[in-house]
Short mmCIF file of C-alpha atoms in Angstrom, two decimals:
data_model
loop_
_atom_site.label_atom_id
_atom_site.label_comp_id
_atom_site.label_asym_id
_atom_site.label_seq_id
_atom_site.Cartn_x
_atom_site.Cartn_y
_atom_site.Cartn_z
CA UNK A 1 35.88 -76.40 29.25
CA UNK A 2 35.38 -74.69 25.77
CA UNK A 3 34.06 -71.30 27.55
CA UNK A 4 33.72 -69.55 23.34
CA UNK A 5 31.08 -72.43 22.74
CA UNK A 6 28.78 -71.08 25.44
CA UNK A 7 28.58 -67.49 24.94
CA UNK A 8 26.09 -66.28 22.57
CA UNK A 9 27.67 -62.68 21.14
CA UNK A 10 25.11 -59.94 21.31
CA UNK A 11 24.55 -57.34 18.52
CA UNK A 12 21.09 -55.94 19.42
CA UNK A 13 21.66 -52.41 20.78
CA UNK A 14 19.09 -50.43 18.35
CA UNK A 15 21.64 -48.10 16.95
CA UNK A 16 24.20 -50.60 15.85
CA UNK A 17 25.39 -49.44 12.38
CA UNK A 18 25.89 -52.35 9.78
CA UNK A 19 29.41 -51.23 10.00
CA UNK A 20 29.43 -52.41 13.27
CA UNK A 21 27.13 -55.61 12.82
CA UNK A 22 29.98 -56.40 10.78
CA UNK A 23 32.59 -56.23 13.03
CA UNK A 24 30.91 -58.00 15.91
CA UNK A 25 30.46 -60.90 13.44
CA UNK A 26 34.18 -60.66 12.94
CA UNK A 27 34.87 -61.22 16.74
CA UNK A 28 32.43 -63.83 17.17
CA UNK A 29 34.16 -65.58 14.23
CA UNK A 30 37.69 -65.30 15.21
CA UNK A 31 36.68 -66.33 18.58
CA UNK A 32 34.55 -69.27 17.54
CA UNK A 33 32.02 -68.76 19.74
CA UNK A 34 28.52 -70.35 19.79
CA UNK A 35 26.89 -68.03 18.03
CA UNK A 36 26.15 -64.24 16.82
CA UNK A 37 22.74 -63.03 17.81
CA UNK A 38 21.56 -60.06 15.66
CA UNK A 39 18.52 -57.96 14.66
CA UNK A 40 16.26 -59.51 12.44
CA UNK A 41 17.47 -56.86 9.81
CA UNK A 42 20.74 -58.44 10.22
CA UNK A 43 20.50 -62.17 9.74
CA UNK A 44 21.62 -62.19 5.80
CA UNK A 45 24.15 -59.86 6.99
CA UNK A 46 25.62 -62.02 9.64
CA UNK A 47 24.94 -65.58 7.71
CA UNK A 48 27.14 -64.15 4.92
CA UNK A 49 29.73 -62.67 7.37
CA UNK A 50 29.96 -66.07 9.40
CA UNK A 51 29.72 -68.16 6.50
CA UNK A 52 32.12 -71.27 6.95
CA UNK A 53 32.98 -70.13 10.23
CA UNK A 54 31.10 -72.58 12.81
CA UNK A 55 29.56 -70.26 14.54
CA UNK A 56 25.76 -70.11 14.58
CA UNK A 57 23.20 -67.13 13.58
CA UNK A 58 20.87 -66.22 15.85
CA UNK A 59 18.50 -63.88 16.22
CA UNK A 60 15.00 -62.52 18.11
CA UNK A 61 11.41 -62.52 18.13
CA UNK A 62 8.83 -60.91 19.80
CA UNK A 63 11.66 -58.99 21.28
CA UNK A 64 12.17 -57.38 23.48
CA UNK A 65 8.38 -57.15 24.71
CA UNK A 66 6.45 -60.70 23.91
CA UNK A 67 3.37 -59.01 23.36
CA UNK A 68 2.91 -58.98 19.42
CA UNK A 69 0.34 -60.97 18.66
CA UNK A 70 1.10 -65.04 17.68
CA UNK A 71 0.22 -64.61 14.22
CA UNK A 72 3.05 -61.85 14.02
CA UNK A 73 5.56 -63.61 16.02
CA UNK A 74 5.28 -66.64 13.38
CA UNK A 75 5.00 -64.56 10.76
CA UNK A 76 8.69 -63.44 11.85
CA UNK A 77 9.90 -66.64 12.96
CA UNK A 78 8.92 -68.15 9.42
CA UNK A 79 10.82 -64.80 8.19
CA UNK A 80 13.55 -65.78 9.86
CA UNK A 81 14.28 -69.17 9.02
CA UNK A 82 14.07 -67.94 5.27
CA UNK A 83 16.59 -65.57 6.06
CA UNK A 84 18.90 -68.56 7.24
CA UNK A 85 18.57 -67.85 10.99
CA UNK A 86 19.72 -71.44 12.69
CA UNK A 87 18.69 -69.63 16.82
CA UNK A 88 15.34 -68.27 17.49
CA UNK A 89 15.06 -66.35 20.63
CA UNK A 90 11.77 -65.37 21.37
CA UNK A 91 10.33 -63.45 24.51
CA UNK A 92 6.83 -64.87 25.88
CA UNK A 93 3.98 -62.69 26.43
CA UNK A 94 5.18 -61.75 30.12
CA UNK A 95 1.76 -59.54 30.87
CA UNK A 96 0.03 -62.93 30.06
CA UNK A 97 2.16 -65.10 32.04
CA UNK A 98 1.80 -62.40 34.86
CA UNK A 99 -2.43 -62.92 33.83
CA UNK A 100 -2.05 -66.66 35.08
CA UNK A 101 -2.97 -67.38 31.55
CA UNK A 102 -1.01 -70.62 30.84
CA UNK A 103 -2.74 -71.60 27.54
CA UNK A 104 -2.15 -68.29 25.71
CA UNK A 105 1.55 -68.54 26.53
CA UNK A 106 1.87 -72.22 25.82
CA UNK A 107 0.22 -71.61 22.37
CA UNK A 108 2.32 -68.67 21.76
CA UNK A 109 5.25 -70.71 22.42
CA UNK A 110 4.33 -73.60 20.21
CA UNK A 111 3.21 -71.59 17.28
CA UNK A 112 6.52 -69.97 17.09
CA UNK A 113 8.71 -73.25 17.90
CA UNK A 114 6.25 -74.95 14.56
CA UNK A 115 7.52 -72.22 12.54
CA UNK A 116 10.94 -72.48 13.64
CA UNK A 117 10.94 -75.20 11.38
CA UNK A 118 13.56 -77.47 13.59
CA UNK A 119 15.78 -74.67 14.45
CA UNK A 120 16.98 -74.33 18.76
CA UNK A 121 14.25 -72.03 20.21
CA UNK A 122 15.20 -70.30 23.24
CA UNK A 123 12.30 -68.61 25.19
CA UNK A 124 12.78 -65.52 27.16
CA UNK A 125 10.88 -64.86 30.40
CA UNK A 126 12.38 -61.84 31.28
CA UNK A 127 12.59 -62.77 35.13
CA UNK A 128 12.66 -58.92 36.31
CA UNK A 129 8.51 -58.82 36.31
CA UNK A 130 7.82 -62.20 37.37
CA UNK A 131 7.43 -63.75 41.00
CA UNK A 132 9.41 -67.04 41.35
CA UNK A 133 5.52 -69.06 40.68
CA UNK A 134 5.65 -67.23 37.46
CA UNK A 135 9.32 -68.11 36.58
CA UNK A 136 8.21 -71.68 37.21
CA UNK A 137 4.78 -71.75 35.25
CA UNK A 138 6.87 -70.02 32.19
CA UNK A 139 9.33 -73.06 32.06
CA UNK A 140 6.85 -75.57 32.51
CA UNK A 141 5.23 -73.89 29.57
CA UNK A 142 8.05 -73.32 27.51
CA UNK A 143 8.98 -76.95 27.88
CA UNK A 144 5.44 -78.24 26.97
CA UNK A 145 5.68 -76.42 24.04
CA UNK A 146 8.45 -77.21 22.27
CA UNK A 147 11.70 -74.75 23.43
CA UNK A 148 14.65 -76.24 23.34
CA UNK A 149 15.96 -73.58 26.46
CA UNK A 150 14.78 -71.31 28.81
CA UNK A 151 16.32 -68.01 28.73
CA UNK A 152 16.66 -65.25 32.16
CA UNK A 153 16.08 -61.70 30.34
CA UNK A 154 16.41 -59.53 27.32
CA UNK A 155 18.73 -57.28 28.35
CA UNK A 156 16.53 -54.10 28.45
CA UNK A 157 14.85 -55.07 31.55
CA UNK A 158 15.79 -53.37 34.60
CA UNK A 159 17.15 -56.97 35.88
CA UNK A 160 19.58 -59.68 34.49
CA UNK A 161 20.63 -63.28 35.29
CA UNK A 162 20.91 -64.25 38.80
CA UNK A 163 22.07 -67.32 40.78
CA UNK A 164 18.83 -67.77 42.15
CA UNK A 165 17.02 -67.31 39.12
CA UNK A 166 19.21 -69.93 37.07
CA UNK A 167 19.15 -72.66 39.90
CA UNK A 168 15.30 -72.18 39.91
CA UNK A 169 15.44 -72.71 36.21
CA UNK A 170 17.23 -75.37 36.03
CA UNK A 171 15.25 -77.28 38.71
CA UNK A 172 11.89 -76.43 36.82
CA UNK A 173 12.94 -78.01 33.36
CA UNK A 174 13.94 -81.52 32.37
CA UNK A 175 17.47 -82.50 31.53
CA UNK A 176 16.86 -82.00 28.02
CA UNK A 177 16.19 -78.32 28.04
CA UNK A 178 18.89 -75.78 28.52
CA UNK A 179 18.85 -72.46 30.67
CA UNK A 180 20.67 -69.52 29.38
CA UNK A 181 21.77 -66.41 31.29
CA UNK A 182 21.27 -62.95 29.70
CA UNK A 183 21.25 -59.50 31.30
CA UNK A 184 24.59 -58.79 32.86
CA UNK A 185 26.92 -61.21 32.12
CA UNK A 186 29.58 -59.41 31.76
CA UNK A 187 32.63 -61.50 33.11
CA UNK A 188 34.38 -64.80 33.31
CA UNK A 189 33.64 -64.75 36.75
CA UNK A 190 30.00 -63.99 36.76
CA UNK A 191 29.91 -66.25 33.93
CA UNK A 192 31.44 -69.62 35.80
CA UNK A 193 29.05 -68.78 39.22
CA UNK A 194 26.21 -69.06 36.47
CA UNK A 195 27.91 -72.39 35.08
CA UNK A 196 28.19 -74.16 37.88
CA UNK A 197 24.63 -73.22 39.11
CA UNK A 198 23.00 -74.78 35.17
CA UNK A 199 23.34 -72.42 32.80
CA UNK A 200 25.14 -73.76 29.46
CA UNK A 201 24.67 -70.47 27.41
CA UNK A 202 25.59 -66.86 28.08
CA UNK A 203 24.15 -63.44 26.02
CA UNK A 204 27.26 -61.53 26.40
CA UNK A 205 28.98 -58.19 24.84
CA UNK A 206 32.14 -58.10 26.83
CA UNK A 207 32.81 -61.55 25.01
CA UNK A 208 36.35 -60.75 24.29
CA UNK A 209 37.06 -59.80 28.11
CA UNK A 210 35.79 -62.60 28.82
CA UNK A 211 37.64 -64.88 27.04
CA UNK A 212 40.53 -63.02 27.49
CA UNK A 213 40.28 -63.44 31.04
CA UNK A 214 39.95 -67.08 30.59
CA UNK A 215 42.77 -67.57 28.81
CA UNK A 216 44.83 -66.01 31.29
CA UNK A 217 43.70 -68.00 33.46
CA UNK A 218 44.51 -71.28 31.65
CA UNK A 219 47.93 -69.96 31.41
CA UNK A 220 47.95 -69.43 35.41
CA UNK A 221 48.02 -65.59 34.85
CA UNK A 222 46.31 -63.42 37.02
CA UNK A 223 43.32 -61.82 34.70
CA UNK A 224 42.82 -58.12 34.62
CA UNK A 225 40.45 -56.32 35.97
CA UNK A 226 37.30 -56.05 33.38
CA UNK A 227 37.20 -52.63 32.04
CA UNK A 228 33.54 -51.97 32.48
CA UNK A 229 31.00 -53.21 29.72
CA UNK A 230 28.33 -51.38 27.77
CA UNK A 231 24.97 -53.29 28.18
CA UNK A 232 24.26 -54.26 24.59
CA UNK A 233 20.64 -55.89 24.88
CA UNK A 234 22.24 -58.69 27.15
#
């Protein structure tokens, strides 16, 4: 199991310095994970940082509320891909979604996943404010429209990823679309519980803990115990 190809390494926290930026997209290179997900501020930053490293750029729209208007949220997806993002992750318009009102969020979705241009687009419910119906309608949505994953939270949300959440995910999409887990993932063991329930892709800050932690345990070592994390917008 290649555990670095499944986390996504999080640099949203609003008062990240480019200093740091930087030096997350040094740890996400060095530990070859899936990708770096920054700011959309950041992206030329981190495309130049990574730059014949593997690892993806990723980055947000709509984020971390949903509820710009369409035209704005393509606007920066368009941006985006300019900027050389290769991940979208976009939150839907939750209050909308809460509304009942399926067509505004599929269009939202499929306006943004258009101007993606081909790049993964990962839509963000933000499970926290929605009612297990709702968590269903969104990923039938999401998956009429074009996302290539389903995604648990933003981070800022007073809840994370859950088990229930992700098996409830996974069972509302088709094989082809993937479920990631944001919002709390914060180590290897949370992480493999969310695994083996669907999800294929983690938001994470304590990456290096993480990995740490799981190459201890390759080398039948007993892993410490995780110094606590500070939430970073996953």
């Amino acid at each position: 199991m290649n555990v670095a190809k499944m986390i996504d390494h999080s640099l949203l926290r609003p008062e990240l310095t480019t200093d740091d930026v930087r030096r997350g997209c040094e740890v996400a290179g060095r530990r070859a994970v899936a990708s770096v997900c920054v700011r959309p501020s950041d992206v030329e930053l981190a495309v130049a940082a990574l730059a014949g490293t593997g690892v993806l750029v990723g980055t947000v729209a709509g984020f971390p509320h949903g509820d710009a208007r369409t035209a704005t949220k393509v606007a920066e997806a368009r941006a985006l891909v300019e900027a050389g993002a290769d991940e979208i992750d976009m939150v839907l318009h939750i209050g909308r979604l809460r509304d009942g009102d399926g067509g505004y969020v599929h269009d939202d979705i499929a306006a943004v996943a258009a101007a993606a241009q081909g790049r993964t687009v990962k839509v963000i419910l933000e499970n926290a404010y929605l009612t297990d119906e709702q968590k269903v309608l969104g990923c039938h949505l999401a998956e009429r429209a074009g996302a290539h994953f389903v995604k648990t939270s933003t981070g800022f949300a007073p809840g994370g990823a859950t088990l229930a959440d992700i098996r409830l995910m996974r069972a509302a999409v088709a094989p082809h679309v993937e479920v990631k887990a944001a919002g709390g993932v914060r180590t290897l063991g949370t992480l493999l519980e969310l695994h083996a329930a669907g999800a294929t892709r983690f938001g994470a800050t304590a990456t290096e803990t993480i990995l740490d932690d799981y190459a201890a345990r390759e080398r039948g070592e007993q892993p410490p115990t995780p110094a606590a994390a500070v939430d970073g917008g996953y």
